[in-house]
N, CA and C atoms as an extended XYZ file, in Angstrom:
219
Properties=species:S:1:pos:R:3:atomname:S:1:resname:S:1:resid:I:1 pbc="F F F"
N         0.798       -1.200        0.000 N   GLY     1
C         0.000        0.000        0.000 CA  GLY     1
C         0.830        1.248        0.000 C   GLY     1
N         1.733        1.423       -0.946 N   VAL     2
C         2.572        2.623       -0.985 CA  VAL     2
C         2.297        3.454       -2.231 C   VAL     2
N         1.224        3.171       -2.932 N   GLY     3
C         0.888        3.946       -4.112 CA  GLY     3
C         1.634        3.514       -5.347 C   GLY     3
N         2.239        2.360       -5.328 N   ALA     4
C         3.014        1.867       -6.461 CA  ALA     4
C         2.335        0.657       -7.072 C   ALA     4
N         2.719        0.342       -8.274 N   SER     5
C         2.240       -0.870       -8.922 CA  SER     5
C         3.468       -1.648       -9.367 C   SER     5
N         3.582       -2.909       -9.113 N   PRO     6
C         2.583       -3.731       -8.441 CA  PRO     6
C         2.486       -3.380       -6.958 C   PRO     6
N         1.403       -3.850       -6.311 N   PHE     7
C         1.150       -3.540       -4.906 CA  PHE     7
C         2.177       -4.169       -3.974 C   PHE     7
N         2.795       -5.248       -4.380 N   ASN     8
C         3.722       -5.964       -3.503 CA  ASN     8
C         5.007       -5.174       -3.299 C   ASN     8
N         5.303       -4.848       -2.059 N   VAL     9
C         6.534       -4.160       -1.685 CA  VAL     9
C         7.186       -4.994       -0.599 C   VAL     9
N         8.446       -5.329       -0.771 N   LEU    10
C         9.101       -6.267        0.127 CA  LEU    10
C         9.845       -5.624        1.286 C   LEU    10
N         9.738       -4.313        1.449 N   SER    11
C        10.383       -3.658        2.578 CA  SER    11
C         9.401       -2.666        3.203 C   SER    11
N         9.560       -2.353        4.484 N   PRO    12
C         8.648       -1.424        5.158 CA  PRO    12
C         8.651       -0.050        4.496 C   PRO    12
N         7.486        0.588        4.496 N   ALA    13
C         7.360        1.928        3.930 CA  ALA    13
C         6.251        2.666        4.670 C   ALA    13
N         6.376        3.972        4.784 N   ALA    14
C         5.352        4.789        5.429 CA  ALA    14
C         4.134        4.891        4.519 C   ALA    14
N         2.936        4.919        5.125 N   LEU    15
C         1.686        5.029        4.381 CA  LEU    15
C         0.935        6.269        4.813 C   LEU    15
N         0.068        6.758        3.937 N   SER    16
C        -0.881        7.778        4.355 CA  SER    16
C        -2.007        7.050        5.080 C   SER    16
N        -2.786        7.758        5.846 N   GLY    17
C        -3.875        7.115        6.570 CA  GLY    17
C        -3.972        7.683        7.963 C   GLY    17
N        -4.509        6.906        8.900 N   PRO    18
C        -4.669        7.425       10.261 CA  PRO    18
C        -3.317        7.709       10.911 C   PRO    18
N        -3.288        8.736       11.739 N   ALA    19
C        -2.039        9.106       12.407 CA  ALA    19
C        -1.581        8.041       13.394 C   ALA    19
N        -2.532        7.393       14.055 N   ALA    20
C        -2.212        6.336       15.015 CA  ALA    20
C        -3.185        5.184       14.788 C   ALA    20
N        -2.673        3.971       14.857 N   VAL    21
C        -3.462        2.772       14.571 CA  VAL    21
C        -3.590        1.932       15.834 C   VAL    21
N        -4.817        1.459       16.115 N   THR    22
C        -5.030        0.591       17.271 CA  THR    22
C        -5.102       -0.877       16.886 C   THR    22
N        -5.417       -1.159       15.616 N   ALA    23
C        -5.484       -2.544       15.141 CA  ALA    23
C        -5.112       -2.574       13.665 C   ALA    23
N        -4.481       -3.652       13.268 N   LEU    24
C        -4.034       -3.815       11.891 CA  LEU    24
C        -4.244       -5.265       11.487 C   LEU    24
N        -4.847       -5.476       10.325 N   ALA    25
C        -5.034       -6.828        9.796 CA  ALA    25
C        -4.575       -6.831        8.342 C   ALA    25
N        -3.802       -7.845        7.984 N   LEU    26
C        -3.282       -7.938        6.631 CA  LEU    26
C        -3.661       -9.273        6.028 C   LEU    26
N        -4.261       -9.231        4.847 N   GLY    27
C        -4.581      -10.437        4.109 CA  GLY    27
C        -3.505      -10.679        3.071 C   GLY    27
N        -3.735      -11.631        2.209 N   GLY    28
C        -2.772      -11.937        1.153 CA  GLY    28
C        -2.601      -10.809        0.160 C   GLY    28
N        -3.632       -9.980       -0.009 N   SER    29
C        -3.534       -8.904       -0.995 CA  SER    29
C        -4.271       -7.625       -0.573 C   SER    29
N        -4.580       -7.495        0.708 N   HIS    30
C        -5.229       -6.271        1.176 CA  HIS    30
C        -4.912       -6.039        2.652 C   HIS    30
N        -5.169       -4.814        3.105 N   GLY    31
C        -4.929       -4.471        4.501 CA  GLY    31
C        -6.078       -3.665        5.067 C   GLY    31
N        -6.241       -3.741        6.387 N   VAL    32
C        -7.267       -2.997        7.106 CA  VAL    32
C        -6.627       -2.424        8.367 C   VAL    32
N        -6.849       -1.149        8.625 N   ALA    33
C        -6.336       -0.515        9.836 CA  ALA    33
C        -7.476        0.200       10.545 C   ALA    33
N        -7.467        0.165       11.875 N   VAL    34
C        -8.433        0.904       12.686 CA  VAL    34
C        -7.673        2.019       13.392 C   VAL    34
N        -8.104        3.247       13.162 N   GLY    35
C        -7.452        4.396       13.772 CA  GLY    35
C        -7.887        4.600       15.212 C   GLY    35
N        -7.164        5.447       15.932 N   MET    36
C        -7.484        5.759       17.328 CA  MET    36
C        -8.902        6.313       17.480 C   MET    36
N        -9.422        6.957       16.434 N   ASP    37
C       -10.771        7.530       16.498 CA  ASP    37
C       -11.852        6.526       16.120 C   ASP    37
N       -11.479        5.279       15.819 N   GLY    38
C       -12.437        4.254       15.440 CA  GLY    38
C       -12.684        4.153       13.957 C   GLY    38
N       -12.098        5.055       13.174 N   GLY    39
C       -12.241        4.999       11.721 CA  GLY    39
C       -11.526        3.778       11.154 C   GLY    39
N       -12.067        3.227       10.062 N   VAL    40
C       -11.479        2.055        9.415 CA  VAL    40
C       -10.942        2.456        8.052 C   VAL    40
N        -9.708        2.039        7.779 N   TRP    41
C        -9.005        2.340        6.528 CA  TRP    41
C        -8.662        1.030        5.841 C   TRP    41
N        -8.852        0.958        4.509 N   THR    42
C        -8.528       -0.259        3.767 CA  THR    42
C        -7.720        0.083        2.523 C   THR    42
N        -6.958       -0.914        2.028 N   TRP    43
C        -6.179       -0.745        0.809 CA  TRP    43
C        -5.828       -2.118        0.250 C   TRP    43
N        -5.437       -2.143       -1.026 N   GLY    44
C        -5.011       -3.376       -1.680 CA  GLY    44
C        -5.999       -3.850       -2.724 C   GLY    44
N        -6.060       -5.158       -2.913 N   SER    45
C        -6.929       -5.770       -3.912 CA  SER    45
C        -8.380       -5.792       -3.430 C   SER    45
N        -9.315       -5.528       -4.349 N   ASP    46
C       -10.733       -5.508       -4.004 CA  ASP    46
C       -11.533       -6.431       -4.911 C   ASP    46
N       -10.924       -7.524       -5.350 N   GLY    47
C       -11.573       -8.443       -6.271 CA  GLY    47
C       -12.858       -9.053       -5.759 C   GLY    47
N       -13.029       -9.136       -4.443 N   PHE    48
C       -14.221       -9.741       -3.851 CA  PHE    48
C       -14.929       -8.780       -2.894 C   PHE    48
N       -14.673       -7.479       -3.024 N   GLY    49
C       -15.326       -6.490       -2.175 CA  GLY    49
C       -14.747       -6.362       -0.787 C   GLY    49
N       -13.542       -6.915       -0.560 N   GLN    50
C       -12.974       -6.931        0.783 CA  GLN    50
C       -12.571       -5.553        1.312 C   GLN    50
N       -12.526       -4.534        0.453 N   LEU    51
C       -12.159       -3.205        0.947 CA  LEU    51
C       -13.341       -2.470        1.573 C   LEU    51
N       -14.551       -2.955        1.372 N   GLY    52
C       -15.709       -2.439        2.087 CA  GLY    52
C       -16.234       -1.099        1.651 C   GLY    52
N       -15.933       -0.668        0.427 N   ASP    53
C       -16.420        0.643       -0.005 CA  ASP    53
C       -17.400        0.584       -1.167 C   ASP    53
N       -17.819       -0.594       -1.576 N   ALA    54
C       -18.803       -0.794       -2.655 CA  ALA    54
C       -18.336       -0.254       -4.002 C   ALA    54
N       -17.036       -0.024       -4.154 N   VAL    55
C       -16.511        0.488       -5.413 CA  VAL    55
C       -15.998       -0.653       -6.291 C   VAL    55
N       -15.550       -1.734       -5.701 N   ALA    56
C       -14.994       -2.896       -6.412 CA  ALA    56
C       -13.798       -2.517       -7.267 C   ALA    56
N       -12.950       -1.646       -6.737 N   ALA    57
C       -11.717       -1.265       -7.422 CA  ALA    57
C       -10.570       -1.336       -6.424 C   ALA    57
N        -9.489       -1.951       -6.840 N   SER    58
C        -8.310       -2.035       -5.979 CA  SER    58
C        -7.661       -0.666       -5.854 C   SER    58
N        -6.974       -0.441       -4.738 N   ARG    59
C        -6.251        0.827       -4.566 CA  ARG    59
C        -4.965        0.565       -3.788 C   ARG    59
N        -3.894        1.227       -4.180 N   PRO    60
C        -2.599        0.986       -3.558 CA  PRO    60
C        -2.354        1.744       -2.260 C   PRO    60
N        -3.190        2.712       -1.927 N   THR    61
C        -2.988        3.494       -0.704 CA  THR    61
C        -4.251        3.437        0.161 C   THR    61
N        -4.118        3.603        1.474 N   PRO    62
C        -5.274        3.530        2.373 CA  PRO    62
C        -6.320        4.611        2.093 C   PRO    62
N        -7.584        4.222        2.209 N   ALA    63
C        -8.707        5.160        2.127 CA  ALA    63
C        -9.659        4.831        3.264 C   ALA    63
N       -10.220        5.856        3.872 N   GLN    64
C       -11.126        5.632        4.995 CA  GLN    64
C       -12.478        5.165        4.464 C   GLN    64
N       -12.967        4.029        4.990 N   VAL    65
C       -14.248        3.477        4.556 CA  VAL    65
C       -15.298        3.483        5.672 C   VAL    65
N       -14.909        3.785        6.890 N   TRP    66
C       -15.835        3.837        8.030 CA  TRP    66
C       -15.356        4.930        8.960 C   TRP    66
N       -16.295        5.782        9.382 N   THR    67
C       -15.943        6.829       10.331 CA  THR    67
C       -16.669        6.574       11.637 C   THR    67
N       -16.100        6.973       12.705 N   ALA    68
C       -16.750        6.821       14.005 CA  ALA    68
C       -17.618        8.052       14.233 C   ALA    68
N       -18.776        7.943       14.769 N   PRO    69
C       -19.402        6.711       15.252 CA  PRO    69
C       -20.279        6.068       14.177 C   PRO    69
N       -19.800        5.009       13.583 N   GLY    70
C       -20.570        4.136       12.727 CA  GLY    70
C       -21.174        4.719       11.473 C   GLY    70
N       -20.369        5.380       10.676 N   ARG    71
C       -20.864        5.911        9.404 CA  ARG    71
C       -19.957        5.439        8.267 C   ARG    71
N       -20.557        4.878        7.230 N   TRP    72
C       -19.772        4.503        6.055 CA  TRP    72
C       -19.301        5.756        5.356 C   TRP    72
N       -18.044        5.778        4.949 N   SER    73
C       -17.492        6.925        4.231 CA  SER    73
C       -17.858        6.859        2.765 C   SER    73
């Protein structure tokens, strides 16, 4: 999720997104982060809707898809 193609990057890199993360989950081709404010950010492959934004398009950088308290972005 560094804004490059292909999405696979083999070394750590800084990402845009929440300033502080309380939870992080990584799949084989996508990632999900929960910010300190409860917002949810997703990035990566969206072949099966796993990014949660109803767009069905992959993206290389994090985008907020849920805002606290409980609103879809």
